[in-house]
Amino acid sequence: MTPHKPSLDNIVAILARTPASLSALLEGLPQALVTVTEGGNTWSPYDVIGHLIYGERVNWIPRARHILAGETRPFDPFDRTAQFTQSQGKELSELLKTFEMLRRENLATLAGMNLTDTDFFRVGHHPELGEVTLGQLLATWAVHDLDHLGQIARTLAKAHTSAVGPWGRFLSILKDRQHEPASNGAGSNKA
Amino acid sequence: MTPHKPSLDNIVAILARTPASLSALLEGLPQALVTVTEGGNTWSPYDVIGHLIYGERVNWIPRARHILAGETRPFDPFDRTAQFTQSQGKELSELLKTFEMLRRENLATLAGMNLTDTDFFRVGHHPELGEVTLGQLLATWAVHDLDHLGQIARTLAKAHTSAVGPWGRFLSILKDRQHEPASNGAGSNKA
């Protein structure tokens, strides 16, 4: 499939909005909901925010720079469980603020790259996926946000599975990702 | 299954947060993303907000009152496509404000009901599901919000399916609800 140039405006519009959307959803939520999971090794809303912070620090912008620098070695692999040590002892509200700040800085960095149409087709090497383009990396950054927003909605919903009684039949979110392997923390969302 | 009393605090915490979370996500988003769908008869973010507004008007609080009044006739059925006429000609930002206002009013009405523990087990009759309790209705109200928040995240994500290229393998949200019948607008979320 020939990569096409994604709309940077659309991608940035999503990236700029997810931190405030997540803060509005999670700030001040009762602790029982902040730490609830879908069972097994799945992640709580608290874990997800730590994961998003770690991605702002070591994944998206470093990989964009790696591509723009013309590096031929693969990206460094991304540690998908770093948040379990990095978030330790921190309050959710502190994590939400950190995520908003890092995202704002990273979007300023992205704007400062003054990407040309050609840049979107520059190629990097993903350790598992092989050749990927800068445009695909940026689109993935936004979809990765949305995947985790959806995960948080699903996790909070599933906390109420027994409470909804017969209505469970009508609420599809309660049945989403029921067959995920329990060992896969992020609901198989990796990047 | 014996219904259990859900945590009203948790339910209200979610209900109070979704309007601001949706506004933060959608307000000012490029129009192409506001009106995008998952294909077939699925709903756009714009359609979903109209549906949530209609629910605030005719579904949740009227059904709670119906139960508390001891009505034995079933609830009125809920029109799941009302937003296609009700939202006509309205801007998304107007719909988002209307949803926030109606939700605030409805939560004030709910607080004014001063529900007792016994009230949560009072029974109403759903036209399709049969006996349901007030507690189940209130939990369903919150889960219904989350189902539609997840739907919006999924819809915005799927708009970037081709843009992410090889990363699609890792982004599970792009594969969620792929086998839904196309005739089912809300991704089989009804109430």
XYZ file of C-alpha atoms in Angstrom:
382
model
C 0.000 0.000 0.000
C 1.437 3.387 -0.982
C 1.565 5.626 2.070
C -0.488 8.776 1.658
C 0.179 12.090 3.288
C -2.113 12.354 6.312
C -3.721 15.636 7.315
C -1.324 17.161 9.822
C -4.103 19.565 10.874
C -6.374 16.654 11.814
C -3.608 14.819 13.644
C -2.531 17.893 15.614
C -6.191 18.730 16.387
C -6.575 15.339 18.073
C -3.178 15.424 19.814
C -3.928 18.886 21.201
C -7.302 17.786 22.615
C -6.742 14.415 24.294
C -4.924 15.693 27.424
C -7.763 18.087 28.362
C -10.366 15.453 27.488
C -8.654 12.898 29.746
C -8.254 15.461 32.553
C -11.949 16.363 32.358
C -12.850 12.671 32.533
C -10.459 11.592 35.292
C -9.540 14.552 37.537
C -11.187 14.086 40.937
C -12.771 10.740 40.023
C -13.207 8.425 43.040
C -10.014 6.432 43.645
C -11.835 3.122 43.137
C -12.423 4.113 39.497
C -8.948 5.565 38.984
C -7.345 2.224 39.857
C -9.904 -0.211 38.434
C -8.794 -2.523 35.589
C -10.509 -4.896 33.136
C -9.024 -7.822 35.094
C -5.893 -9.909 34.586
C -2.909 -7.781 33.648
C -4.972 -5.026 32.034
C -4.307 -1.409 32.913
C -6.168 1.052 35.108
C -6.838 4.654 33.990
C -3.917 5.594 36.296
C -1.584 3.169 34.492
C -2.675 4.478 31.084
C -1.819 8.102 31.914
C 1.653 7.012 33.059
C 2.076 5.141 29.767
C 1.040 8.217 27.763
C 3.569 10.349 29.687
C 6.355 7.882 28.975
C 5.458 7.963 25.267
C 5.715 11.774 25.238
C 9.185 11.475 26.742
C 10.767 8.668 24.768
C 8.616 7.620 21.823
C 6.981 10.051 19.404
C 9.238 13.080 19.131
C 12.483 11.099 19.545
C 11.340 8.793 16.718
C 10.391 11.775 14.521
C 13.873 13.226 15.103
C 15.417 9.841 14.363
C 13.660 9.756 10.970
C 14.502 13.391 10.140
C 18.157 12.749 11.042
C 18.212 10.008 8.379
C 19.200 7.326 10.892
C 19.315 3.847 9.352
C 19.406 1.856 12.609
C 15.955 0.866 13.933
C 14.127 2.951 16.559
C 14.870 2.043 20.150
C 12.182 -0.385 21.312
C 9.510 1.200 23.510
C 9.102 -0.123 27.061
C 5.368 -0.667 27.465
C 5.502 -1.200 31.223
C 7.774 1.701 32.199
C 4.894 3.501 33.912
C 4.781 0.884 36.667
C 8.044 2.252 38.019
C 7.891 5.829 36.638
C 4.473 6.708 38.114
C 5.224 5.344 41.577
C 4.093 7.584 44.427
C 2.540 10.176 42.119
C -1.033 11.423 42.348
C -3.229 11.122 39.262
C -3.724 14.908 39.121
C 0.062 15.370 38.970
C 0.290 12.821 36.124
C -2.505 14.553 34.203
C -0.728 17.905 34.503
C 2.574 16.363 33.412
C 0.908 14.784 30.381
C -0.697 18.119 29.370
C 2.621 19.954 29.737
C 4.702 17.398 27.820
C 2.126 17.237 25.039
C 2.107 21.044 24.721
C 5.913 21.085 24.532
C 5.961 18.256 22.000
C 3.405 19.944 19.754
C 5.519 23.114 19.860
C 8.535 21.005 18.886
C 6.544 19.414 16.065
C 5.439 22.837 14.783
C 9.070 23.982 14.919
C 10.065 21.130 12.600
C 8.265 22.964 9.766
C 7.609 19.682 8.001
C 7.362 19.743 4.220
C 5.167 17.406 2.179
C 8.275 15.383 1.329
C 9.159 14.953 5.004
C 5.969 12.956 5.569
C 7.353 10.240 3.281
C 10.767 10.028 4.918
C 11.415 6.544 6.194
C 12.437 5.097 9.539
C 12.950 1.509 10.653
C 10.679 0.089 13.305
C 12.255 -2.806 15.250
C 9.233 -5.062 14.548
C 7.347 -3.462 11.653
C 10.229 -2.566 9.348
C 9.910 0.498 7.117
C 7.524 3.180 8.301
C 7.175 6.814 7.297
C 7.153 9.977 9.373
C 3.531 10.557 8.295
C 2.579 7.118 9.595
C 4.372 7.818 12.879
C 2.414 11.043 13.400
C -0.937 9.440 12.545
C -0.096 6.586 14.929
C 0.607 9.069 17.713
C -2.976 10.394 17.421
C -4.619 6.966 17.034
C -2.614 5.692 20.015
C -4.171 8.510 22.110
C -7.642 7.515 20.937
C -7.009 3.816 21.588
C -6.134 4.632 25.193
C -9.060 7.035 25.586
C -11.312 4.219 24.387
C -9.562 1.825 26.787
C -10.253 4.135 29.744
C -13.927 4.468 28.739
C -14.166 0.654 28.460
C -12.432 0.098 31.799
C -14.732 2.527 33.641
C -17.743 0.961 31.908
C -16.773 -2.611 32.817
C -16.523 -1.566 36.474
C -20.333 -1.339 36.252
C -21.040 -4.624 34.438
C -23.020 -6.203 37.237
C -24.648 -2.894 38.222
C -26.438 -2.482 34.876
C -28.208 -5.851 35.181
C -30.291 -6.799 32.100
C -29.114 -3.658 30.229
C -25.737 -5.363 29.734
C -27.239 -6.959 26.596
C -27.549 -3.517 24.983
C -24.223 -1.999 26.058
C -21.663 -3.320 23.597
C -18.716 -1.695 25.361
C -19.092 -4.280 28.127
C -18.348 -7.036 25.587
C -15.464 -5.304 23.767
C -12.031 -6.970 24.033
C -13.337 -9.812 26.161
C -11.133 -12.287 24.340
C -7.859 -10.420 24.702
C -5.010 -12.472 26.147
C -4.802 -11.525 29.830
C -1.039 -11.074 29.560
C -1.469 -8.118 27.254
C -1.695 -5.067 29.472
C -2.685 -2.422 26.989
C -5.371 -4.444 25.232
C -2.827 -5.174 22.478
C -2.329 -1.502 21.763
C 1.375 -1.025 21.314
C 3.376 1.301 19.148
C -28.715 -12.465 39.477
C -29.675 -10.376 42.500
C -29.283 -6.700 41.703
C -26.800 -4.964 43.978
C -26.854 -1.327 44.961
C -24.387 0.500 42.737
C -22.257 3.338 44.074
C -24.241 6.484 43.325
C -21.075 8.518 43.961
C -19.218 6.654 41.207
C -22.133 6.919 38.777
C -22.608 10.642 39.388
C -18.827 11.211 39.147
C -18.875 9.757 35.629
C -22.107 11.478 34.570
C -20.769 14.841 35.763
C -17.527 14.451 33.789
C -18.489 13.155 30.342
C -19.906 16.418 28.934
C -16.691 18.365 29.637
C -14.573 15.462 28.417
C -16.525 15.330 25.133
C -16.372 19.120 24.740
C -12.600 19.100 25.271
C -12.266 16.353 22.657
C -14.629 17.738 20.013
C -14.954 21.528 20.321
C -13.205 23.175 17.376
C -12.202 19.868 15.757
C -11.958 20.078 11.942
C -15.374 19.479 10.365
C -14.112 16.424 8.456
C -13.578 14.677 11.813
C -16.824 15.944 13.347
C -18.864 14.283 10.596
C -16.787 11.166 9.914
C -18.387 7.756 10.583
C -17.188 4.142 10.769
C -18.969 3.501 7.469
C -22.400 2.093 6.655
C -25.093 3.512 8.914
C -22.745 4.159 11.816
C -22.794 7.499 13.594
C -20.470 10.478 13.460
C -19.325 12.316 16.620
C -21.932 14.960 15.679
C -24.707 12.333 15.567
C -23.626 10.900 18.931
C -23.871 14.240 20.738
C -27.394 14.715 19.364
C -28.291 11.238 20.632
C -26.912 12.036 24.096
C -28.981 15.242 24.205
C -32.144 13.391 23.280
C -31.431 10.867 26.065
C -31.132 13.698 28.606
C -34.505 14.993 27.479
C -36.610 11.848 27.218
C -34.807 8.826 28.608
C -32.961 8.782 31.936
C -34.752 11.177 34.264
C -38.238 10.477 32.831
C -37.617 6.742 33.375
C -36.354 7.365 36.924
C -39.532 9.328 37.653
C -41.610 6.585 36.068
C -40.080 4.031 38.460
C -40.403 6.277 41.529
C -44.056 6.949 40.645
C -44.669 3.194 40.840
C -45.920 3.012 37.244
C -46.650 -0.526 36.130
C -46.871 0.156 32.374
C -43.547 -0.225 30.530
C -41.278 2.762 29.821
C -41.939 4.571 26.583
C -39.584 3.141 23.942
C -36.579 5.338 23.176
C -36.155 6.645 19.624
C -32.546 5.926 18.738
C -32.548 8.035 15.578
C -34.294 11.156 16.890
C -31.077 13.185 16.620
C -31.207 13.035 12.834
C -34.149 15.434 12.905
C -33.531 17.150 16.277
C -29.930 18.248 15.542
C -30.684 19.611 12.080
C -29.056 22.961 11.356
C -27.274 23.136 14.702
C -23.539 23.670 15.129
C -21.600 21.080 17.120
C -20.549 23.698 19.696
C -24.213 24.516 20.330
C -24.996 20.807 20.802
C -22.083 20.399 23.225
C -23.304 23.338 25.322
C -26.870 21.984 25.307
C -25.644 18.578 26.453
C -23.604 20.116 29.301
C -26.584 22.230 30.421
C -29.131 19.399 30.305
C -26.779 17.061 32.159
C -26.188 19.644 34.887
C -29.949 20.122 35.280
C -30.567 16.387 35.317
C -27.912 15.769 37.974
C -29.519 18.490 40.091
C -32.881 16.758 39.617
C -31.299 13.419 40.573
C -29.762 14.940 43.727
C -33.168 16.421 44.592
C -34.722 12.945 44.511
C -32.819 12.167 47.758
C -32.784 8.493 46.886
C -32.735 6.014 49.737
C -31.036 2.608 49.607
C -34.449 1.034 49.097
C -35.188 3.264 46.112
C -32.321 1.671 44.161
C -34.233 -1.620 44.190
C -37.544 -0.177 43.014
C -38.647 -1.814 39.807
C -39.677 -0.528 36.399
C -40.661 -2.366 33.239
C -38.488 -2.021 30.171
C -40.372 -2.652 26.915
C -37.768 -5.231 25.778
C -35.827 -6.223 28.893
C -38.662 -6.626 31.373
C -38.012 -5.892 35.052
C -35.188 -3.502 35.788
C -34.343 -1.528 38.914
C -33.718 2.163 39.435
C -30.118 1.344 40.417
C -29.643 -0.493 37.107
C -31.111 2.461 35.204
C -28.658 4.892 36.823
C -25.639 2.638 36.219
C -26.777 2.217 32.599
C -26.928 6.000 32.187
C -23.209 6.238 33.073
C -22.143 3.199 31.014
C -24.137 4.527 28.055
C -22.041 7.736 28.236
C -18.830 5.716 28.263
C -19.985 3.511 25.394
C -20.527 6.610 23.268
C -17.243 8.199 24.383
C -15.521 4.993 23.294
C -17.475 5.080 20.023
C -16.278 8.617 19.289
C -12.653 7.649 20.049
C -13.015 4.622 17.736
C -14.618 6.663 14.958
C -11.872 9.318 15.037
C -9.243 6.576 15.136
C -10.698 4.686 12.158
C -10.571 7.890 10.102
C -6.775 7.326 10.212
C -6.695 3.615 9.374
C -4.815 3.988 6.117
C -2.653 6.833 7.462
C -1.024 4.656 10.157
C 0.254 2.112 7.607
C 1.983 -0.935 9.164
C 1.196 0.325 12.688
C -2.432 -0.743 12.148
C -1.383 -4.214 13.363
C -0.653 -2.786 16.819
C -3.633 -0.447 17.201
C -6.501 -2.650 18.326
C -9.060 0.151 18.262
C -8.926 0.001 14.446
C -10.223 -3.588 14.597
C -12.913 -3.069 17.256
C -16.536 -3.616 16.158
C -15.570 -4.490 12.619
C -18.246 -7.150 12.474
C -21.173 -5.040 13.617
C -24.217 -5.155 11.365
C -24.093 -2.008 9.243
C -27.762 -1.330 9.956
C -27.000 -0.723 13.600
C -26.152 2.949 13.939
C -24.947 3.112 17.496
C -22.697 0.086 17.310
C -25.456 -1.903 19.018
C -25.457 0.418 22.007
C -29.059 1.030 22.886
C -30.788 1.614 26.155
